[in-house]
Amino acid sequence: MIIPTEIIQQKRNGGSLSSVQLREFIRQYVAGNIPDYQMSALLMAIFFRGLDADELVTLVRTMRDSGKVLHLSDITGFKIDKHSTGGVGDKISLILAPLLACLGIIVPMISGRGLGHTGGTLDKLESIPGLQTRISLTKFKRILREVGFVIAGQTDEIVPADRRIYALRDATATVESLPLVVSSILSKKLAEDLDGLILDVKTGTGAFFPKQEDAIQLASRLIAVGEDFGIRVRALLTRMDQPVGVKVGNWLEVCETVACLQGKGPTDTMFEVYALALLALRAAGFTDDSSELLSQLKQAISSGAAMERFLLYVRLIGGDIQVIENTARCPLPPAIPIIAVKSGFVTELNAYQIGIASALAGAGRQRAEDSIDPVAGIHLHAKIGVVVQEGEVLAEIYTHKRNTNEICKLVSKAFSISAEKLPLDKIIIGEVTRNSELKPFNELV
Ligand code: URA
């Protein structure tokens, strides 16, 4: 028997909890024997006091084991998922998963929804008419076996502890805690029976952890704990100062995904896709020869193989493939243009402000229960480093909202234009190691 107040007090005072104390606290909470207010108090104590390495491993294991764990050993192949710490315009998973599947990697991907200024992979997919990401584990495995990848939502059966604890964290200002983020992400990933995990850890204005040193700490903690559970974890640190690609908003990002899979995607997006794919292939034991791997990846795009996989997945999960084959079939609301008020170089395109503007346009939600407008979003016509002329269209906003003043102001303010050109930062900052080192990632230059 544990006494919840004693455990809360012990952590509040900076002590370490035994594995029995922490495990029982979580188990009793999930079983309904510990109320939300006591769990909230423990979360706040962890927020301020942190968790040591042993406590973190216990928390991850207990959360993972709070529900069903997938068993994928009957599907042959190296199983990898990719996780992004969240951003604006981040449609990388939708391109990366079919691409890796073409090279024989098995990608069981359980994704999330957007909240606040960041988008979510499930919302993007569900903007495809008919597509349903809430599927049974049996269907999940059937699609995975047939296509080589599957992207779906977390079911009630997988890591119920995270669903309940995350909702409490959201309501008690305890989301931005390193050990709580690590346990939340890894418990879900470890329930997928993976061999490897690729992390896209973002830093910059639109990131969850905007400061580079915090993002590096998060990456190294995720690597260390994940590897202690026996999976290969690799992490790239990427810039989220401006949105990824040129489209932000659910259906708009699906359209951009289709362009990428057809070989017509924006350079920064494909750069990031290829970088993460290289990490995944190397983690899976493929050759170290990056140029050979890159040529195989590019071949999967140019031959149409990756697009075909994507279409097969969309069809099997209930989506209308005709709108994917001809994205113009999905009507958008009239575009509201944002005009450059002076000529010069774009020196800033604030990802956070674009993310908020897109959410206000209808593409995002402030609370988990809010509904979203699948076709709302923003098309960026200029990005950092580009020269624009006064009067030129910088961006177009798609929204069904009547009052668009605030949205227009935010998008306009997100752009800084200057007479002086600033050096252009690469989207990939480097690869993070388990010891918090940052290694250069030069394979794509
Ligand atoms: N993503 C998650 O899945 N959990 C967190 O705590 C933060 C981001």
CSV table of C-alpha atoms and ligand atoms in Angstrom, one decimal:
chain,number,residue,atom,x,y,z
A,1,MET,CA,0.0,0.0,0.0
A,2,ILE,CA,1.3,3.5,-0.8
A,3,ILE,CA,0.3,6.7,0.8
A,4,PRO,CA,-0.1,9.3,-2.0
A,5,THR,CA,0.5,12.4,0.2
A,6,GLU,CA,3.8,10.9,1.4
A,7,ILE,CA,5.0,10.3,-2.1
A,8,ILE,CA,4.0,13.9,-3.2
A,9,GLN,CA,5.8,15.3,-0.2
A,10,GLN,CA,8.9,13.3,-0.8
A,11,LYS,CA,9.1,14.5,-4.4
A,12,ARG,CA,8.1,18.1,-3.4
A,13,ASN,CA,11.1,18.1,-1.0
A,14,GLY,CA,13.5,17.0,-3.7
A,15,GLY,CA,13.8,13.4,-2.8
A,16,SER,CA,13.9,10.4,-5.1
A,17,LEU,CA,11.0,8.0,-5.4
A,18,SER,CA,11.5,4.2,-5.3
A,19,SER,CA,10.4,2.3,-8.3
A,20,VAL,CA,7.6,0.7,-6.2
A,21,GLN,CA,6.3,4.2,-5.1
A,22,LEU,CA,6.3,5.7,-8.6
A,23,ARG,CA,4.9,2.6,-10.2
A,24,GLU,CA,2.1,2.1,-7.7
A,25,PHE,CA,1.2,5.8,-7.8
A,26,ILE,CA,0.7,5.7,-11.6
A,27,ARG,CA,-1.1,2.3,-11.5
A,28,GLN,CA,-3.5,3.4,-8.8
A,29,TYR,CA,-4.2,6.6,-10.6
A,30,VAL,CA,-5.0,4.8,-13.9
A,31,ALA,CA,-7.2,2.4,-11.8
A,32,GLY,CA,-9.2,5.4,-10.5
A,33,ASN,CA,-7.9,5.0,-6.9
A,34,ILE,CA,-5.9,8.2,-6.8
A,35,PRO,CA,-7.8,11.4,-7.7
A,36,ASP,CA,-6.8,14.0,-10.3
A,37,TYR,CA,-5.8,16.5,-7.7
A,38,GLN,CA,-3.2,14.3,-6.2
A,39,MET,CA,-1.8,13.3,-9.6
A,40,SER,CA,-1.7,17.0,-10.5
A,41,ALA,CA,0.3,17.7,-7.3
A,42,LEU,CA,2.8,15.0,-8.1
A,43,LEU,CA,3.2,16.3,-11.7
A,44,MET,CA,3.9,19.8,-10.3
A,45,ALA,CA,6.4,18.4,-7.9
A,46,ILE,CA,8.1,16.6,-10.8
A,47,PHE,CA,8.0,19.8,-12.9
A,48,PHE,CA,10.1,21.6,-10.2
A,49,ARG,CA,12.2,18.8,-8.9
A,50,GLY,CA,12.7,16.6,-12.0
A,51,LEU,CA,13.3,12.9,-12.1
A,52,ASP,CA,16.6,11.0,-11.8
A,53,ALA,CA,17.6,8.4,-14.4
A,54,ASP,CA,16.1,5.4,-12.5
A,55,GLU,CA,12.8,7.2,-11.8
A,56,LEU,CA,12.5,8.2,-15.5
A,57,VAL,CA,12.9,4.6,-16.6
A,58,THR,CA,10.3,3.4,-14.1
A,59,LEU,CA,7.9,6.1,-15.2
A,60,VAL,CA,8.4,5.2,-18.9
A,61,ARG,CA,8.0,1.5,-18.3
A,62,THR,CA,4.9,1.9,-16.0
A,63,MET,CA,3.2,4.2,-18.5
A,64,ARG,CA,4.0,1.9,-21.5
A,65,ASP,CA,2.6,-1.1,-19.6
A,66,SER,CA,-0.6,0.8,-18.6
A,67,GLY,CA,-2.2,-0.6,-21.8
A,68,LYS,CA,-1.7,-3.0,-24.6
A,69,VAL,CA,1.7,-3.2,-26.3
A,70,LEU,CA,1.8,-4.0,-30.0
A,71,HIS,CA,3.5,-7.3,-31.1
A,72,LEU,CA,4.8,-7.0,-34.6
A,73,SER,CA,7.3,-9.9,-34.6
A,74,ASP,CA,5.3,-11.6,-37.3
A,75,ILE,CA,6.0,-8.8,-39.7
A,76,THR,CA,9.5,-9.1,-41.0
A,77,GLY,CA,11.7,-6.1,-41.4
A,78,PHE,CA,13.4,-3.4,-39.3
A,79,LYS,CA,10.6,-1.3,-37.6
A,80,ILE,CA,11.2,2.4,-37.2
A,81,ASP,CA,9.0,5.3,-36.2
A,82,LYS,CA,9.8,8.9,-36.5
A,83,HIS,CA,8.7,11.5,-34.0
A,84,SER,CA,8.8,15.3,-34.4
A,85,THR,CA,8.6,17.5,-31.3
A,86,GLY,CA,6.1,19.6,-33.2
A,87,GLY,CA,6.2,22.6,-35.5
A,88,VAL,CA,4.5,24.7,-38.1
A,89,GLY,CA,4.0,23.3,-41.6
A,90,ASP,CA,5.6,20.0,-40.6
A,91,LYS,CA,4.3,17.4,-43.0
A,92,ILE,CA,7.5,15.4,-43.0
A,93,SER,CA,6.0,12.2,-41.6
A,94,LEU,CA,3.5,12.0,-44.5
A,95,ILE,CA,6.4,12.0,-47.0
A,96,LEU,CA,9.0,10.0,-45.0
A,97,ALA,CA,6.8,7.0,-44.1
A,98,PRO,CA,6.0,5.9,-47.6
A,99,LEU,CA,9.5,6.7,-48.7
A,100,LEU,CA,11.1,4.5,-46.1
A,101,ALA,CA,8.5,1.8,-46.8
A,102,CYS,CA,9.7,1.7,-50.4
A,103,LEU,CA,13.2,0.8,-49.2
A,104,GLY,CA,11.9,-2.0,-47.0
A,105,ILE,CA,11.7,-0.3,-43.6
A,106,ILE,CA,8.5,-1.1,-41.7
A,107,VAL,CA,7.0,2.1,-40.3
A,108,PRO,CA,4.3,1.7,-37.6
A,109,MET,CA,3.5,5.3,-36.8
A,110,ILE,CA,1.1,6.4,-34.0
A,111,SER,CA,0.7,10.1,-34.4
A,112,GLY,CA,-1.1,13.0,-32.6
A,113,ARG,CA,-3.3,16.0,-33.2
A,114,GLY,CA,-2.4,19.6,-33.3
A,115,LEU,CA,-2.7,21.9,-30.3
A,116,GLY,CA,-2.0,25.6,-30.0
A,117,HIS,CA,0.2,26.9,-32.8
A,118,THR,CA,1.5,23.5,-33.9
A,119,GLY,CA,-0.2,21.1,-36.4
A,120,GLY,CA,-0.8,17.4,-36.0
A,121,THR,CA,-0.3,14.6,-38.5
A,122,LEU,CA,-3.8,13.1,-37.8
A,123,ASP,CA,-5.6,16.4,-38.5
A,124,LYS,CA,-3.7,16.6,-41.8
A,125,LEU,CA,-4.6,13.1,-42.8
A,126,GLU,CA,-8.2,13.5,-41.8
A,127,SER,CA,-8.5,16.5,-44.1
A,128,ILE,CA,-8.6,13.8,-46.9
A,129,PRO,CA,-12.4,13.1,-47.3
A,130,GLY,CA,-13.4,9.8,-45.8
A,131,LEU,CA,-10.1,9.1,-44.1
A,132,GLN,CA,-10.4,7.8,-40.5
A,133,THR,CA,-7.3,7.5,-38.4
A,134,ARG,CA,-9.0,5.9,-35.4
A,135,ILE,CA,-8.6,2.2,-36.3
A,136,SER,CA,-8.4,-1.1,-34.5
A,137,LEU,CA,-5.1,-2.7,-33.8
A,138,THR,CA,-6.1,-5.5,-36.2
A,139,LYS,CA,-6.6,-3.1,-39.0
A,140,PHE,CA,-3.4,-1.2,-38.0
A,141,LYS,CA,-1.4,-4.5,-38.5
A,142,ARG,CA,-3.2,-5.4,-41.7
A,143,ILE,CA,-2.4,-2.1,-43.4
A,144,LEU,CA,1.2,-2.2,-42.0
A,145,ARG,CA,1.7,-5.6,-43.5
A,146,GLU,CA,0.2,-4.7,-46.9
A,147,VAL,CA,1.7,-1.2,-47.4
A,148,GLY,CA,4.9,-1.3,-45.2
A,149,PHE,CA,3.8,1.8,-43.2
A,150,VAL,CA,0.7,2.9,-41.4
A,151,ILE,CA,-0.1,6.2,-39.7
A,152,ALA,CA,-2.9,6.1,-37.2
A,153,GLY,CA,-4.2,7.6,-33.9
A,154,GLN,CA,-3.5,6.4,-30.4
A,155,THR,CA,-6.3,3.9,-29.5
A,156,ASP,CA,-7.9,3.7,-26.1
A,157,GLU,CA,-5.9,0.5,-25.6
A,158,ILE,CA,-2.4,2.0,-26.0
A,159,VAL,CA,-0.8,3.9,-23.1
A,160,PRO,CA,-4.0,5.0,-21.4
A,161,ALA,CA,-1.8,6.5,-18.6
A,162,ASP,CA,-0.4,9.1,-21.1
A,163,ARG,CA,-3.8,10.1,-22.4
A,164,ARG,CA,-5.0,10.9,-18.8
A,165,ILE,CA,-1.8,12.4,-17.6
A,166,TYR,CA,-1.3,14.5,-20.7
A,167,ALA,CA,-4.8,16.0,-20.3
A,168,LEU,CA,-4.0,16.9,-16.7
A,169,ARG,CA,-0.6,18.4,-17.7
A,170,ASP,CA,-2.4,20.5,-20.3
A,171,ALA,CA,-4.8,21.8,-17.6
A,172,THR,CA,-2.1,22.3,-14.9
A,173,ALA,CA,0.7,24.1,-16.8
A,174,THR,CA,3.0,21.1,-16.4
A,175,VAL,CA,3.5,20.3,-20.1
A,176,GLU,CA,7.0,21.8,-20.6
A,177,SER,CA,8.8,19.5,-18.2
A,178,LEU,CA,11.7,17.5,-19.7
A,179,PRO,CA,11.1,14.2,-17.8
A,180,LEU,CA,7.3,14.4,-18.4
A,181,VAL,CA,7.8,15.0,-22.1
A,182,VAL,CA,10.3,12.2,-22.4
A,183,SER,CA,8.1,9.7,-20.6
A,184,SER,CA,5.0,10.8,-22.6
A,185,ILE,CA,6.8,10.4,-26.0
A,186,LEU,CA,8.8,7.2,-25.2
A,187,SER,CA,6.0,5.3,-23.5
A,188,LYS,CA,3.9,5.6,-26.6
A,189,LYS,CA,6.8,4.8,-29.0
A,190,LEU,CA,8.0,1.8,-26.9
A,191,ALA,CA,4.4,0.4,-27.1
A,192,GLU,CA,4.8,0.1,-30.8
A,193,ASP,CA,7.4,-2.7,-30.6
A,194,LEU,CA,10.0,-0.8,-32.5
A,195,ASP,CA,13.6,-1.6,-33.4
A,196,GLY,CA,14.5,2.1,-34.0
A,197,LEU,CA,13.2,5.6,-33.4
A,198,ILE,CA,14.2,8.7,-35.4
A,199,LEU,CA,13.7,12.0,-33.6
A,200,ASP,CA,13.2,15.4,-35.3
A,201,VAL,CA,13.9,17.8,-32.4
A,202,LYS,CA,12.9,21.3,-33.3
A,203,THR,CA,14.3,24.5,-32.0
A,204,GLY,CA,13.5,28.1,-32.7
A,205,THR,CA,10.4,30.4,-32.5
A,206,GLY,CA,7.9,27.8,-33.5
A,207,ALA,CA,9.3,25.0,-31.5
A,208,PHE,CA,8.1,23.5,-28.3
A,209,PHE,CA,11.5,24.1,-26.7
A,210,PRO,CA,12.6,27.3,-28.5
A,211,LYS,CA,16.1,27.4,-26.9
A,212,GLN,CA,18.7,25.3,-28.6
A,213,GLU,CA,20.3,24.0,-25.3
A,214,ASP,CA,16.9,22.8,-24.0
A,215,ALA,CA,16.2,21.0,-27.3
A,216,ILE,CA,19.6,19.3,-27.1
A,217,GLN,CA,18.9,18.2,-23.6
A,218,LEU,CA,15.5,16.8,-24.6
A,219,ALA,CA,17.1,14.9,-27.6
A,220,SER,CA,19.9,13.4,-25.5
A,221,ARG,CA,17.5,12.3,-22.8
A,222,LEU,CA,15.2,10.7,-25.4
A,223,ILE,CA,18.2,8.9,-26.9
A,224,ALA,CA,19.6,7.7,-23.6
A,225,VAL,CA,16.3,6.4,-22.2
A,226,GLY,CA,15.1,4.9,-25.5
A,227,GLU,CA,18.5,3.1,-26.0
A,228,ASP,CA,18.3,1.7,-22.4
A,229,PHE,CA,15.1,0.1,-23.5
A,230,GLY,CA,17.0,-1.6,-26.3
A,231,ILE,CA,16.0,0.4,-29.4
A,232,ARG,CA,18.3,2.4,-31.7
A,233,VAL,CA,17.5,6.1,-31.3
A,234,ARG,CA,18.9,8.8,-33.6
A,235,ALA,CA,18.1,12.5,-33.3
A,236,LEU,CA,18.4,15.5,-35.7
A,237,LEU,CA,18.2,19.0,-34.4
A,238,THR,CA,16.3,21.1,-36.9
A,239,ARG,CA,15.3,24.8,-37.2
A,240,MET,CA,11.8,25.8,-36.6
A,241,ASP,CA,12.3,29.6,-37.0
A,242,GLN,CA,10.2,29.6,-40.2
A,243,PRO,CA,7.6,27.1,-41.2
A,244,VAL,CA,8.6,23.9,-43.1
A,245,GLY,CA,7.8,24.2,-46.8
A,246,VAL,CA,5.3,26.8,-48.1
A,247,LYS,CA,2.0,25.5,-47.0
A,248,VAL,CA,0.5,25.6,-43.4
A,249,GLY,CA,-2.9,24.1,-42.7
A,250,ASN,CA,-4.2,20.5,-42.9
A,251,TRP,CA,-5.5,20.1,-46.5
A,252,LEU,CA,-2.9,22.5,-47.8
A,253,GLU,CA,-0.1,20.4,-46.2
A,254,VAL,CA,-1.6,17.3,-47.8
A,255,CYS,CA,-1.4,19.1,-51.2
A,256,GLU,CA,2.3,19.9,-50.5
A,257,THR,CA,2.9,16.3,-49.5
A,258,VAL,CA,1.5,15.1,-52.8
A,259,ALA,CA,3.8,17.6,-54.6
A,260,CYS,CA,6.8,16.3,-52.6
A,261,LEU,CA,5.9,12.7,-53.5
A,262,GLN,CA,5.7,13.7,-57.1
A,263,GLY,CA,9.2,15.2,-57.0
A,264,LYS,CA,7.9,18.8,-57.0
A,265,GLY,CA,8.3,19.6,-53.3
A,266,PRO,CA,10.1,22.6,-51.8
A,267,THR,CA,13.8,22.2,-51.2
A,268,ASP,CA,13.8,22.7,-47.4
A,269,THR,CA,11.1,20.1,-46.9
A,270,MET,CA,12.8,17.4,-49.1
A,271,PHE,CA,16.2,18.3,-47.5
A,272,GLU,CA,14.7,17.4,-44.1
A,273,VAL,CA,12.9,14.3,-45.4
A,274,TYR,CA,16.2,13.0,-46.9
A,275,ALA,CA,18.2,13.8,-43.8
A,276,LEU,CA,15.8,11.9,-41.5
A,277,ALA,CA,15.6,9.0,-44.0
A,278,LEU,CA,19.4,8.7,-44.0
A,279,LEU,CA,19.4,8.5,-40.2
A,280,ALA,CA,16.7,5.8,-40.3
A,281,LEU,CA,18.4,3.7,-43.0
A,282,ARG,CA,21.7,3.8,-41.2
A,283,ALA,CA,20.0,2.9,-37.9
A,284,ALA,CA,18.5,-0.1,-39.7
A,285,GLY,CA,22.0,-1.2,-40.7
A,286,PHE,CA,21.9,-0.1,-44.4
A,287,THR,CA,25.2,0.9,-46.0
A,288,ASP,CA,27.1,4.0,-44.7
A,289,ASP,CA,27.4,5.3,-48.3
A,290,SER,CA,25.1,8.3,-48.1
A,291,SER,CA,25.2,9.0,-51.9
A,292,GLU,CA,24.1,5.4,-52.6
A,293,LEU,CA,21.2,5.7,-50.1
A,294,LEU,CA,20.3,9.1,-51.4
A,295,SER,CA,20.1,7.9,-54.9
A,296,GLN,CA,17.8,5.0,-53.8
A,297,LEU,CA,15.6,7.5,-52.0
A,298,LYS,CA,15.4,9.8,-55.0
A,299,GLN,CA,14.6,6.9,-57.2
A,300,ALA,CA,11.7,5.9,-55.0
A,301,ILE,CA,10.3,9.4,-55.6
A,302,SER,CA,11.1,9.8,-59.3
A,303,SER,CA,9.7,6.3,-60.2
A,304,GLY,CA,6.4,7.1,-58.5
A,305,ALA,CA,6.8,4.2,-56.0
A,306,ALA,CA,6.5,6.4,-52.9
A,307,MET,CA,3.4,8.1,-54.3
A,308,GLU,CA,1.8,4.7,-55.0
A,309,ARG,CA,2.4,3.6,-51.4
A,310,PHE,CA,0.8,6.7,-50.1
A,311,LEU,CA,-2.2,6.2,-52.4
A,312,LEU,CA,-2.5,2.6,-51.3
A,313,TYR,CA,-2.4,3.6,-47.6
A,314,VAL,CA,-5.0,6.4,-48.1
A,315,ARG,CA,-7.4,3.9,-49.9
A,316,LEU,CA,-7.0,1.2,-47.2
A,317,ILE,CA,-7.7,3.6,-44.4
A,318,GLY,CA,-10.9,4.9,-46.1
A,319,GLY,CA,-9.7,8.1,-47.8
A,320,ASP,CA,-10.8,9.3,-51.2
A,321,ILE,CA,-7.8,8.8,-53.5
A,322,GLN,CA,-9.4,10.8,-56.4
A,323,VAL,CA,-8.9,14.0,-54.5
A,324,ILE,CA,-5.3,13.0,-53.9
A,325,GLU,CA,-4.8,12.3,-57.6
A,326,ASN,CA,-6.3,15.6,-58.4
A,327,THR,CA,-6.0,17.9,-55.4
A,328,ALA,CA,-7.9,20.7,-57.3
A,329,ARG,CA,-11.1,18.7,-56.7
A,330,CYS,CA,-11.1,20.0,-53.1
A,331,PRO,CA,-12.4,23.6,-53.2
A,332,LEU,CA,-10.6,26.2,-51.0
A,333,PRO,CA,-12.2,29.4,-49.6
A,334,PRO,CA,-11.3,32.6,-51.5
A,335,ALA,CA,-7.7,33.6,-50.8
A,336,ILE,CA,-6.9,36.8,-48.8
A,337,PRO,CA,-3.6,38.2,-50.0
A,338,ILE,CA,-1.0,39.7,-47.7
A,339,ILE,CA,1.0,42.3,-49.6
A,340,ALA,CA,4.7,43.5,-49.0
A,341,VAL,CA,4.7,47.1,-47.9
A,342,LYS,CA,8.3,47.6,-49.0
A,343,SER,CA,10.9,46.0,-51.2
A,344,GLY,CA,13.9,44.0,-49.8
A,345,PHE,CA,15.1,40.7,-48.5
A,346,VAL,CA,12.8,38.6,-46.2
A,347,THR,CA,14.9,38.3,-43.1
A,348,GLU,CA,12.4,36.7,-40.7
A,349,LEU,CA,9.2,34.6,-41.1
A,350,ASN,CA,8.1,33.9,-37.6
A,351,ALA,CA,6.9,30.3,-37.4
A,352,TYR,CA,5.1,30.9,-34.1
A,353,GLN,CA,3.0,33.8,-35.5
A,354,ILE,CA,2.2,31.9,-38.7
A,355,GLY,CA,1.2,28.9,-36.6
A,356,ILE,CA,-1.2,31.0,-34.5
A,357,ALA,CA,-2.6,32.8,-37.5
A,358,SER,CA,-3.3,29.4,-39.2
A,359,ALA,CA,-5.0,28.1,-36.1
A,360,LEU,CA,-7.1,31.3,-35.9
A,361,ALA,CA,-8.0,30.8,-39.6
A,362,GLY,CA,-9.6,27.5,-38.5
A,363,ALA,CA,-6.7,25.0,-39.0
A,364,GLY,CA,-5.9,24.5,-35.4
A,365,ARG,CA,-7.5,24.2,-32.0
A,366,GLN,CA,-7.0,25.9,-28.6
A,367,ARG,CA,-8.5,23.1,-26.7
A,368,ALA,CA,-8.4,19.3,-27.4
A,369,GLU,CA,-12.2,19.2,-28.0
A,370,ASP,CA,-12.3,22.1,-30.5
A,371,SER,CA,-13.2,21.2,-34.1
A,372,ILE,CA,-11.1,22.4,-37.1
A,373,ASP,CA,-11.7,23.5,-40.6
A,374,PRO,CA,-9.7,21.1,-42.9
A,375,VAL,CA,-9.2,23.6,-45.7
A,376,ALA,CA,-8.1,26.6,-43.6
A,377,GLY,CA,-4.5,27.7,-43.7
A,378,ILE,CA,-1.8,29.8,-45.2
A,379,HIS,CA,0.2,29.6,-48.5
A,380,LEU,CA,3.6,31.3,-48.1
A,381,HIS,CA,4.8,32.9,-51.3
A,382,ALA,CA,8.1,34.2,-49.8
A,383,LYS,CA,10.5,32.7,-47.3
A,384,ILE,CA,13.6,33.8,-45.6
A,385,GLY,CA,16.3,35.0,-48.0
A,386,VAL,CA,14.0,35.7,-50.9
A,387,VAL,CA,13.9,39.2,-52.5
A,388,VAL,CA,10.4,40.8,-52.6
A,389,GLN,CA,9.1,43.9,-54.3
A,390,GLU,CA,6.7,46.4,-52.7
A,391,GLY,CA,3.1,45.3,-53.6
A,392,GLU,CA,4.1,41.7,-54.2
A,393,VAL,CA,2.0,38.9,-52.5
A,394,LEU,CA,3.8,37.5,-49.5
A,395,ALA,CA,1.2,35.0,-48.4
A,396,GLU,CA,-2.4,34.0,-49.0
A,397,ILE,CA,-4.8,33.1,-46.2
A,398,TYR,CA,-7.6,30.6,-46.7
A,399,THR,CA,-10.3,30.8,-44.1
A,400,HIS,CA,-14.1,30.7,-43.7
A,401,LYS,CA,-13.9,33.1,-40.7
A,402,ARG,CA,-15.7,36.4,-41.2
A,403,ASN,CA,-13.4,38.6,-39.1
A,404,THR,CA,-10.0,38.2,-40.5
A,405,ASN,CA,-8.2,41.4,-39.2
A,406,GLU,CA,-6.3,39.7,-36.5
A,407,ILE,CA,-5.2,36.8,-38.8
A,408,CYS,CA,-4.0,39.2,-41.5
A,409,LYS,CA,-2.1,41.3,-38.9
A,410,LEU,CA,-0.4,38.3,-37.5
A,411,VAL,CA,0.7,37.0,-41.0
A,412,SER,CA,1.9,40.5,-42.0
A,413,LYS,CA,3.8,40.9,-38.8
A,414,ALA,CA,5.4,37.5,-39.1
A,415,PHE,CA,7.5,38.9,-42.1
A,416,SER,CA,10.5,41.2,-41.6
A,417,ILE,CA,11.8,42.8,-44.7
A,418,SER,CA,15.2,44.5,-44.8
A,419,ALA,CA,17.5,46.1,-47.3
A,420,GLU,CA,20.4,43.9,-46.1
A,421,LYS,CA,20.6,40.2,-46.8
A,422,LEU,CA,21.3,38.0,-43.8
A,423,PRO,CA,23.2,34.7,-44.0
A,424,LEU,CA,20.8,31.9,-44.6
A,425,ASP,CA,20.7,29.2,-41.9
A,426,LYS,CA,20.4,25.6,-42.9
A,427,ILE,CA,17.2,23.8,-41.7
A,428,ILE,CA,19.4,20.9,-40.2
A,429,ILE,CA,21.5,22.1,-37.3
A,430,GLY,CA,23.2,18.8,-36.6
A,431,GLU,CA,22.8,15.3,-35.1
A,432,VAL,CA,22.6,15.1,-31.3
A,433,THR,CA,24.3,12.4,-29.5
A,434,ARG,CA,23.4,10.6,-26.2
A,435,ASN,CA,26.0,12.8,-24.5
A,436,SER,CA,24.4,16.1,-25.7
A,437,GLU,CA,27.0,16.7,-28.3
A,438,LEU,CA,26.0,18.3,-31.6
A,439,LYS,CA,27.7,16.6,-34.6
A,440,PRO,CA,27.6,18.3,-38.0
A,441,PHE,CA,25.3,16.7,-40.5
A,442,ASN,CA,26.9,17.3,-43.9
A,443,GLU,CA,25.7,14.4,-46.0
A,444,LEU,CA,23.3,16.5,-48.1
A,445,VAL,CA,25.5,19.5,-49.0
B,1,URA,N1,4.4,15.2,-27.4
B,1,URA,C1,4.0,14.2,-26.6
B,1,URA,O1,3.6,13.2,-27.1
B,1,URA,N2,4.0,14.4,-25.2
B,1,URA,C2,4.5,15.5,-24.7
B,1,URA,O2,4.5,15.6,-23.4
B,1,URA,C3,4.9,16.5,-25.5
B,1,URA,C4,4.8,16.4,-26.8
